[in-house]
Amino acid sequence: MPHAQELLNDLNAEQRRAVTHGDGPQLIVAGAGTGKTTVITKRIAWLILDRAVPVDGILALTFTEKAAGEMEERIDRLLPYGYVDLWVSTFHHFCDRLLRAHALDIGLPHDYRLLDPTAAWLLMRKHLDAFALDYYRPRGNPTKFLHALHQHFSRCKDEAVTPEDYLQYAQGLRLDADHPDLATADGGEVARLEELAHAYHVYQQLLLANHAIDFGDLLVYTLQLLRDRPAILARYRQQFQHILVDEFQDTIWAQYEIVNLLAAPANNLSVVGDDDQSVYAFRGAAMSNILHFKEDFPDAVETAITVNYRSKQEILDAAYTLIQENNPARLEVTLKLPKRLTANAGRGGAVEVLRGADSQVEAQLVADRIAALRIAGVESQDIAILVRANSQADQFLPILAARGIPAIHLASRGLYRTAPVLDILAYLQILDNVHESPAFYRVLNIPVLGFTYEELLLLSSWASRRSISLYEACRNAAEIEGIQQETLTKVTVVLERIARNAELARHAPVRDVILAFLNDADIGYLRDMTDEETVEDHERVQYLNAFWKRVEQFEDGADEPTTRNFMEIMRLEREAGETGALPMDTQAGPDAVRILTIHASKGLEFRHVFVVNMVQLRFPASNHADAIPLVDALTKVIMPDGDTHLQEERRLCYVAATRAKDGLTFTFADDYGGARARKPSRFLAELGCTVPEVSAERKAHHRAQARAAMVPRVPQHALPKKLSFTQVQDYLTCPWMYHYRHILKIPISMDGKGAISFGKTIHRTLERFFAHTLSQRSAQQTSLLGDTPPSGVAVPTLARLLELYREAWVDDWYLNATEREKASAHGMTFLRKFYAQHERDGWPTVAAVEQPFTIKFGDVSVAGSIDRVDALPSGGVALVDYKTGKRPARLDRDQKRQLFIYQIAARQSLHKEPEVLMYYYFDDKPSEQFLGSDRDLEQLEETVVGTHTSIMREEFAPDPDPQKCRRCEYQHICPFSKAKA
Ligand code: ATP
Ligand code: MG
């Protein structure tokens, strides 16, 4: 059995003093890696072994589940014997435990449901009308502010502001006309605050009525319990003889209050923290609580430690230079706390910056370095890639995989975007509707089904050529020219399974349907995942387990746990922005490089750390302040001066840098897609790093290498011979979406897309209408594009126009009869207006309608057709394109692109000089006229040629963005989608 003294062997004098500190409060503020967490853990062991404090007499609180787990493990290693009840947990867990035991004492149901933010959002949405919102309920989008409201209420709870406090404040403002806050506030402002106070009250009532509490309530009710029930407080005061808090800088006010209440009157309270590592200031933290602590406990023993046991000196120096930029908003300045760290390990560390031409090259550079480190004997789990946002991991995972480097993304959300879950959801979706082609494609693409890329291409392009769903193509696959018997066999297996399981899905619980899919011996989905233990398989099994938990949770609460109801819940969750909770298992996949956010890396250490995407606006990230901020009068936080957002980002960078023991590599790319040129992060200079220059040749060489390393290779015949304008546009929107639509040719469902039918109808109507005037004229004249526009061509009557409209009507794809009728009436109004306007302003002399063309830029061909060409008296032409969609607020160059192509086409293939380009909108103001300058046309050519080159090089890197993804047909099968961000 280890003697208590052995615990102290390796410690330095300050650490030892802190570990063996007797009674009363103590505060340790010290820089990264100085052994703060070590002190807390060893102190717990010391209290138990030396001071004979019972194990459950110690309460240790920390910030994340992960940190709590790690600490428990460290203590477990230190304690020689088994123990029953270790109170080492997060604040949330601790509060939940207390409230479950004493719910009834403060009028809470003992079996309350703990709602996560998504569940809370769904509850609010269901009872939207109860909130009586006005200011926060835009007519077009009534649920727009629900997230912001919920976040606002959470902020209130963090600061222990009750609905009553809030209302009192708002009403006080109304009564007190001289109130200083009213100097800037008008009557509307008071009404807004009252609306918030009222909504907050309603929200709390809703929770209670539904036997629910949310995360913020855990703190509020715990405080209430301890304040209002002295007997209960006394009991816990007696139990917890010592309280210890790690990462104290990140506690919020309400948490600090709880600790204070429990610690009094003995105040055997040890807190450790580092103001430079406070990274949850948006939750009200910053260095505020350290200052509060010093005020509340002026006699506290204070300890500073400046020896760092983690990193080499070079790394510490870089981090220190950086964090100095936050002066004077640092305790080193305001309280003269020493923060310059000395490395116990001495010198010999490496700090470097790598620069890639684009994001793929950046990822390859990181992969190169990791490969070299592994060869040099560094274990994979000692290497971490730290990202500012989880989505940035997507850039690295496929490239590491292609290079055979095991890597694991440790994220706490994003379950619904993982491959096995996307597979299952796609499968459930086609059981409901087999014609959902993107989902059908996803299922066919499941590796165990064994379809080759060529086979999938064959099926999907046949479907898209015939405008049928992929399912229909599979049913008639025998008719496809050149299809192999082998393919047909695979298709038969899939169709047979779907038919059988669709039947099952109609009545069986969703779990049975999912199990039927997973365990199907012919498909072998689960078998494939478990027959050999690779890092990827391990990860996929974890995802399945997590998803299975979600399914069980659904079944617990559902009256009818059918597939359809489950899919409805999934739809609602996605609408709420939920991406699915993931277990954050740091022990997972022992032999794998870790990819995680900087926030999640707090308290951890690795031999080598890569901090990636070091460009402005990514890191430091742009500022997303609270959508509805809490007024200063209601907050207890002491806010520092200066640019608090930038300071917080800088502290994050400090945390990232100080995770590294031996090597610290910052990387960035000059190009992350999009038009914006990227600037290296200002932090690189602040860290004292030199940003390397890379010659143009080297860049080109790197790009070529990165491309060559990418899979899959698209068969040459699948690449387009000619580009259409839509293809160019789609590629520019997102290369990965282009790949789905134009390479794989996954058909999309047109259900509900009445707008497309409507557009077709209008185009057909006007084509026929003007063709009329054309045919009249060609009787008089020989050439269609004649030199002198003839006058006096009779225009068909309005009645004729409307008749043509009815004949041209495309009836498909409307959601329902109402939508169809609405559209039909709309069209009538449009055309009447169109006719009247031309009667008033004069009719054009139409030279051609639906004029096809092909233009060439070098060897690149672009094909298209122009809605209408009007002959002008000057001999030139006007080019017209009809738009039945909404008119954009402003036409920018991207939106003008289509007509610029026509402008070139008129010159190149019609040999006519365009004088005017015009979009004709059928909503309020019809036309928008302009003409491309030489520069515009040159740029267009560059864009088209550039797009073509990229397509031929098979550059289909995704360019996700929430707005675009929400409009994308493939969002439900795309692992990169940000539709739910
Ligand atoms: P952070 O600020 O990142 O939370 P920390 O101050 O909590 O860091 P620890 O994680 O406790 O620091 O310690 C950093 C590393 O230094 C750990 O690997 C720990 O085992 C080691 N360490 C701490 N104190 C000593 C010591 N006296 N001798 C040797 N190693 C030590
Ligand atoms: Mg620590």
mmCIF file of N, CA and C in Angstrom, residues 220-297:
data_model
loop_
_atom_site.group_PDB
_atom_site.id
_atom_site.type_symbol
_atom_site.label_atom_id
_atom_site.label_comp_id
_atom_site.label_asym_id
_atom_site.label_seq_id
_atom_site.Cartn_x
_atom_site.Cartn_y
_atom_site.Cartn_z
ATOM 1 N N VAL A 220 -30.147 26.330 -11.296
ATOM 2 C CA VAL A 220 -31.093 27.206 -10.609
ATOM 3 C C VAL A 220 -31.811 26.465 -9.483
ATOM 4 N N TYR A 221 -32.304 25.253 -9.780
ATOM 5 C CA TYR A 221 -33.038 24.513 -8.751
ATOM 6 C C TYR A 221 -32.118 24.026 -7.638
ATOM 7 N N THR A 222 -30.882 23.693 -7.989
ATOM 8 C CA THR A 222 -29.951 23.272 -6.938
ATOM 9 C C THR A 222 -29.708 24.434 -5.978
ATOM 10 N N LEU A 223 -29.503 25.612 -6.558
ATOM 11 C CA LEU A 223 -29.324 26.795 -5.718
ATOM 12 C C LEU A 223 -30.537 26.992 -4.817
ATOM 13 N N GLN A 224 -31.704 26.867 -5.441
ATOM 14 C CA GLN A 224 -32.946 27.056 -4.698
ATOM 15 C C GLN A 224 -33.055 26.037 -3.562
ATOM 16 N N LEU A 225 -32.711 24.788 -3.890
ATOM 17 C CA LEU A 225 -32.779 23.725 -2.884
ATOM 18 C C LEU A 225 -31.876 24.065 -1.702
ATOM 19 N N LEU A 226 -30.643 24.483 -2.006
ATOM 20 C CA LEU A 226 -29.689 24.735 -0.928
ATOM 21 C C LEU A 226 -30.046 25.992 -0.141
ATOM 22 N N ARG A 227 -30.655 26.955 -0.816
ATOM 23 C CA ARG A 227 -31.010 28.196 -0.117
ATOM 24 C C ARG A 227 -32.260 28.041 0.725
ATOM 25 N N ASP A 228 -33.258 27.316 0.164
ATOM 26 C CA ASP A 228 -34.558 27.279 0.841
ATOM 27 C C ASP A 228 -34.713 26.125 1.820
ATOM 28 N N ARG A 229 -33.843 25.152 1.754
ATOM 29 C CA ARG A 229 -33.999 23.990 2.640
ATOM 30 C C ARG A 229 -32.746 23.835 3.493
ATOM 31 N N PRO A 230 -32.662 24.586 4.579
ATOM 32 C CA PRO A 230 -31.442 24.613 5.401
ATOM 33 C C PRO A 230 -31.044 23.235 5.920
ATOM 34 N N ALA A 231 -32.022 22.388 6.178
ATOM 35 C CA ALA A 231 -31.680 21.072 6.727
ATOM 36 C C ALA A 231 -30.886 20.269 5.687
ATOM 37 N N ILE A 232 -31.325 20.379 4.450
ATOM 38 C CA ILE A 232 -30.640 19.645 3.388
ATOM 39 C C ILE A 232 -29.234 20.220 3.183
ATOM 40 N N LEU A 233 -29.161 21.532 3.179
ATOM 41 C CA LEU A 233 -27.850 22.171 3.039
ATOM 42 C C LEU A 233 -26.915 21.704 4.152
ATOM 43 N N ALA A 234 -27.429 21.693 5.367
ATOM 44 C CA ALA A 234 -26.601 21.301 6.512
ATOM 45 C C ALA A 234 -26.070 19.884 6.334
ATOM 46 N N ARG A 235 -26.935 19.018 5.820
ATOM 47 C CA ARG A 235 -26.541 17.626 5.640
ATOM 48 C C ARG A 235 -25.345 17.515 4.675
ATOM 49 N N TYR A 236 -25.432 18.239 3.566
ATOM 50 C CA TYR A 236 -24.342 18.139 2.591
ATOM 51 C C TYR A 236 -23.095 18.871 3.064
ATOM 52 N N ARG A 237 -23.294 19.949 3.820
ATOM 53 C CA ARG A 237 -22.124 20.642 4.378
ATOM 54 C C ARG A 237 -21.341 19.698 5.266
ATOM 55 N N GLN A 238 -22.119 18.894 5.996
ATOM 56 C CA GLN A 238 -21.459 17.955 6.886
ATOM 57 C C GLN A 238 -20.760 16.848 6.104
ATOM 58 N N GLN A 239 -21.425 16.404 5.044
ATOM 59 C CA GLN A 239 -20.832 15.315 4.268
ATOM 60 C C GLN A 239 -19.546 15.755 3.557
ATOM 61 N N PHE A 240 -19.620 16.873 2.853
ATOM 62 C CA PHE A 240 -18.471 17.288 2.054
ATOM 63 C C PHE A 240 -17.501 18.097 2.905
ATOM 64 N N GLN A 241 -16.535 17.393 3.459
ATOM 65 C CA GLN A 241 -15.568 18.090 4.313
ATOM 66 C C GLN A 241 -14.597 18.922 3.490
ATOM 67 N N HIS A 242 -14.392 18.477 2.264
ATOM 68 C CA HIS A 242 -13.490 19.233 1.395
ATOM 69 C C HIS A 242 -14.081 19.334 -0.014
ATOM 70 N N ILE A 243 -13.957 20.516 -0.579
ATOM 71 C CA ILE A 243 -14.447 20.712 -1.942
ATOM 72 C C ILE A 243 -13.292 21.198 -2.808
ATOM 73 N N LEU A 244 -13.161 20.615 -3.984
ATOM 74 C CA LEU A 244 -12.081 21.003 -4.896
ATOM 75 C C LEU A 244 -12.658 21.290 -6.276
ATOM 76 N N VAL A 245 -12.208 22.352 -6.888
ATOM 77 C CA VAL A 245 -12.720 22.701 -8.220
ATOM 78 C C VAL A 245 -11.550 22.877 -9.201
ATOM 79 N N ASP A 246 -11.604 22.127 -10.294
ATOM 80 C CA ASP A 246 -10.586 22.260 -11.352
ATOM 81 C C ASP A 246 -11.142 23.186 -12.436
ATOM 82 N N GLU A 247 -10.293 23.752 -13.252
ATOM 83 C CA GLU A 247 -10.700 24.656 -14.334
ATOM 84 C C GLU A 247 -11.637 25.735 -13.787
ATOM 85 N N PHE A 248 -11.261 26.300 -12.672
ATOM 86 C CA PHE A 248 -12.140 27.249 -11.982
ATOM 87 C C PHE A 248 -12.464 28.464 -12.851
ATOM 88 N N GLN A 249 -11.524 28.829 -13.745
ATOM 89 C CA GLN A 249 -11.766 30.015 -14.582
ATOM 90 C C GLN A 249 -13.019 29.866 -15.448
ATOM 91 N N ASP A 250 -13.457 28.649 -15.675
ATOM 92 C CA ASP A 250 -14.607 28.452 -16.557
ATOM 93 C C ASP A 250 -15.909 28.176 -15.821
ATOM 94 N N THR A 251 -15.911 28.304 -14.492
ATOM 95 C CA THR A 251 -17.186 28.134 -13.799
ATOM 96 C C THR A 251 -18.034 29.379 -14.034
ATOM 97 N N ILE A 252 -19.334 29.191 -14.024
ATOM 98 C CA ILE A 252 -20.195 30.349 -14.184
ATOM 99 C C ILE A 252 -20.740 30.760 -12.816
ATOM 100 N N TRP A 253 -21.361 31.896 -12.773
ATOM 101 C CA TRP A 253 -21.715 32.497 -11.500
ATOM 102 C C TRP A 253 -22.546 31.564 -10.625
ATOM 103 N N ALA A 254 -23.572 30.948 -11.220
ATOM 104 C CA ALA A 254 -24.463 30.096 -10.433
ATOM 105 C C ALA A 254 -23.700 28.900 -9.852
ATOM 106 N N GLN A 255 -22.724 28.396 -10.603
ATOM 107 C CA GLN A 255 -21.932 27.263 -10.112
ATOM 108 C C GLN A 255 -21.085 27.699 -8.914
ATOM 109 N N TYR A 256 -20.522 28.872 -9.052
ATOM 110 C CA TYR A 256 -19.700 29.403 -7.969
ATOM 111 C C TYR A 256 -20.538 29.581 -6.702
ATOM 112 N N GLU A 257 -21.757 30.043 -6.846
ATOM 113 C CA GLU A 257 -22.651 30.222 -5.710
ATOM 114 C C GLU A 257 -22.913 28.889 -5.011
ATOM 115 N N ILE A 258 -23.134 27.854 -5.800
ATOM 116 C CA ILE A 258 -23.398 26.526 -5.227
ATOM 117 C C ILE A 258 -22.206 26.067 -4.396
ATOM 118 N N VAL A 259 -21.013 26.231 -4.978
ATOM 119 C CA VAL A 259 -19.798 25.841 -4.272
ATOM 120 C C VAL A 259 -19.666 26.626 -2.967
ATOM 121 N N ASN A 260 -19.909 27.912 -3.031
ATOM 122 C CA ASN A 260 -19.815 28.767 -1.856
ATOM 123 C C ASN A 260 -20.745 28.322 -0.743
ATOM 124 N N LEU A 261 -22.003 28.035 -1.140
ATOM 125 C CA LEU A 261 -22.990 27.617 -0.155
ATOM 126 C C LEU A 261 -22.562 26.338 0.536
ATOM 127 N N LEU A 262 -22.080 25.380 -0.277
ATOM 128 C CA LEU A 262 -21.732 24.075 0.277
ATOM 129 C C LEU A 262 -20.479 24.144 1.136
ATOM 130 N N ALA A 263 -19.558 25.031 0.788
ATOM 131 C CA ALA A 263 -18.271 25.067 1.486
ATOM 132 C C ALA A 263 -18.376 25.742 2.848
ATOM 133 N N ALA A 264 -19.272 26.702 2.948
ATOM 134 C CA ALA A 264 -19.382 27.450 4.204
ATOM 135 C C ALA A 264 -19.854 26.508 5.322
ATOM 136 N N PRO A 265 -19.557 26.743 6.569
ATOM 137 C CA PRO A 265 -18.711 27.853 7.025
ATOM 138 C C PRO A 265 -17.222 27.488 7.093
ATOM 139 N N ALA A 266 -16.897 26.176 6.982
ATOM 140 C CA ALA A 266 -15.489 25.787 7.136
ATOM 141 C C ALA A 266 -14.644 26.311 5.976
ATOM 142 N N ASN A 267 -15.278 26.384 4.796
ATOM 143 C CA ASN A 267 -14.593 26.856 3.595
ATOM 144 C C ASN A 267 -13.314 26.087 3.279
ATOM 145 N N ASN A 268 -13.427 24.758 3.429
ATOM 146 C CA ASN A 268 -12.313 23.918 2.990
ATOM 147 C C ASN A 268 -12.430 23.756 1.478
ATOM 148 N N LEU A 269 -12.006 24.802 0.818
ATOM 149 C CA LEU A 269 -12.299 24.911 -0.608
ATOM 150 C C LEU A 269 -11.000 25.200 -1.357
ATOM 151 N N SER A 270 -10.624 24.284 -2.249
ATOM 152 C CA SER A 270 -9.429 24.520 -3.073
ATOM 153 C C SER A 270 -9.868 24.688 -4.516
ATOM 154 N N VAL A 271 -9.508 25.817 -5.109
ATOM 155 C CA VAL A 271 -9.856 25.996 -6.516
ATOM 156 C C VAL A 271 -8.579 26.240 -7.308
ATOM 157 N N VAL A 272 -8.506 25.647 -8.508
ATOM 158 C CA VAL A 272 -7.348 25.861 -9.369
ATOM 159 C C VAL A 272 -7.817 26.315 -10.746
ATOM 160 N N GLY A 273 -7.076 27.228 -11.318
ATOM 161 C CA GLY A 273 -7.469 27.720 -12.633
ATOM 162 C C GLY A 273 -6.381 28.550 -13.264
ATOM 163 N N ASP A 274 -6.676 28.989 -14.465
ATOM 164 C CA ASP A 274 -5.731 29.815 -15.214
ATOM 165 C C ASP A 274 -6.542 30.797 -16.036
ATOM 166 N N ASP A 275 -6.455 32.076 -15.705
ATOM 167 C CA ASP A 275 -7.280 33.057 -16.432
ATOM 168 C C ASP A 275 -6.958 33.052 -17.927
ATOM 169 N N ASP A 276 -5.727 32.687 -18.293
ATOM 170 C CA ASP A 276 -5.382 32.686 -19.712
ATOM 171 C C ASP A 276 -6.032 31.525 -20.474
ATOM 172 N N GLN A 277 -6.631 30.598 -19.754
ATOM 173 C CA GLN A 277 -7.284 29.471 -20.424
ATOM 174 C C GLN A 277 -8.801 29.533 -20.303
ATOM 175 N N SER A 278 -9.332 30.700 -19.966
ATOM 176 C CA SER A 278 -10.780 30.820 -19.872
ATOM 177 C C SER A 278 -11.355 30.915 -21.281
ATOM 178 N N VAL A 279 -12.089 29.881 -21.698
ATOM 179 C CA VAL A 279 -12.565 29.852 -23.084
ATOM 180 C C VAL A 279 -14.070 29.673 -23.185
ATOM 181 N N TYR A 280 -14.765 29.935 -22.103
ATOM 182 C CA TYR A 280 -16.226 29.877 -22.183
ATOM 183 C C TYR A 280 -16.828 31.199 -21.729
ATOM 184 N N ALA A 281 -16.160 32.295 -22.092
ATOM 185 C CA ALA A 281 -16.623 33.598 -21.634
ATOM 186 C C ALA A 281 -18.047 33.862 -22.092
ATOM 187 N N PHE A 282 -18.456 33.272 -23.227
ATOM 188 C CA PHE A 282 -19.821 33.512 -23.699
ATOM 189 C C PHE A 282 -20.820 32.951 -22.706
ATOM 190 N N ARG A 283 -20.365 32.106 -21.814
ATOM 191 C CA ARG A 283 -21.266 31.616 -20.784
ATOM 192 C C ARG A 283 -21.146 32.450 -19.519
ATOM 193 N N GLY A 284 -20.461 33.569 -19.626
ATOM 194 C CA GLY A 284 -20.401 34.462 -18.472
ATOM 195 C C GLY A 284 -19.176 34.262 -17.606
ATOM 196 N N ALA A 285 -18.156 33.584 -18.125
ATOM 197 C CA ALA A 285 -17.039 33.218 -17.270
ATOM 198 C C ALA A 285 -15.920 34.257 -17.215
ATOM 199 N N ALA A 286 -14.967 34.165 -18.137
ATOM 200 C CA ALA A 286 -13.748 34.991 -18.122
ATOM 201 C C ALA A 286 -13.052 34.880 -16.764
ATOM 202 N N MET A 287 -12.373 35.950 -16.318
ATOM 203 C CA MET A 287 -11.632 35.837 -15.052
ATOM 204 C C MET A 287 -12.461 36.321 -13.880
ATOM 205 N N SER A 288 -13.737 36.523 -14.165
ATOM 206 C CA SER A 288 -14.644 37.087 -13.198
ATOM 207 C C SER A 288 -14.671 36.328 -11.867
ATOM 208 N N ASN A 289 -14.779 34.995 -11.935
ATOM 209 C CA ASN A 289 -14.929 34.249 -10.690
ATOM 210 C C ASN A 289 -13.660 34.220 -9.858
ATOM 211 N N ILE A 290 -12.505 34.317 -10.518
ATOM 212 C CA ILE A 290 -11.258 34.368 -9.749
ATOM 213 C C ILE A 290 -11.248 35.657 -8.914
ATOM 214 N N LEU A 291 -11.707 36.739 -9.544
ATOM 215 C CA LEU A 291 -11.777 38.011 -8.814
ATOM 216 C C LEU A 291 -12.790 37.931 -7.675
ATOM 217 N N HIS A 292 -13.948 37.334 -7.962
ATOM 218 C CA HIS A 292 -14.956 37.156 -6.903
ATOM 219 C C HIS A 292 -14.377 36.361 -5.744
ATOM 220 N N PHE A 293 -13.655 35.308 -6.071
ATOM 221 C CA PHE A 293 -13.096 34.440 -5.038
ATOM 222 C C PHE A 293 -12.157 35.231 -4.128
ATOM 223 N N LYS A 294 -11.317 36.052 -4.757
ATOM 224 C CA LYS A 294 -10.364 36.832 -3.953
ATOM 225 C C LYS A 294 -11.090 37.817 -3.024
ATOM 226 N N GLU A 295 -12.205 38.349 -3.515
ATOM 227 C CA GLU A 295 -12.991 39.249 -2.668
ATOM 228 C C GLU A 295 -13.654 38.487 -1.528
ATOM 229 N N ASP A 296 -14.229 37.325 -1.872
ATOM 230 C CA ASP A 296 -14.980 36.564 -0.871
ATOM 231 C C ASP A 296 -14.073 35.916 0.161
ATOM 232 N N PHE A 297 -12.863 35.549 -0.247
ATOM 233 C CA PHE A 297 -11.950 34.875 0.677
ATOM 234 C C PHE A 297 -10.609 35.601 0.720
#
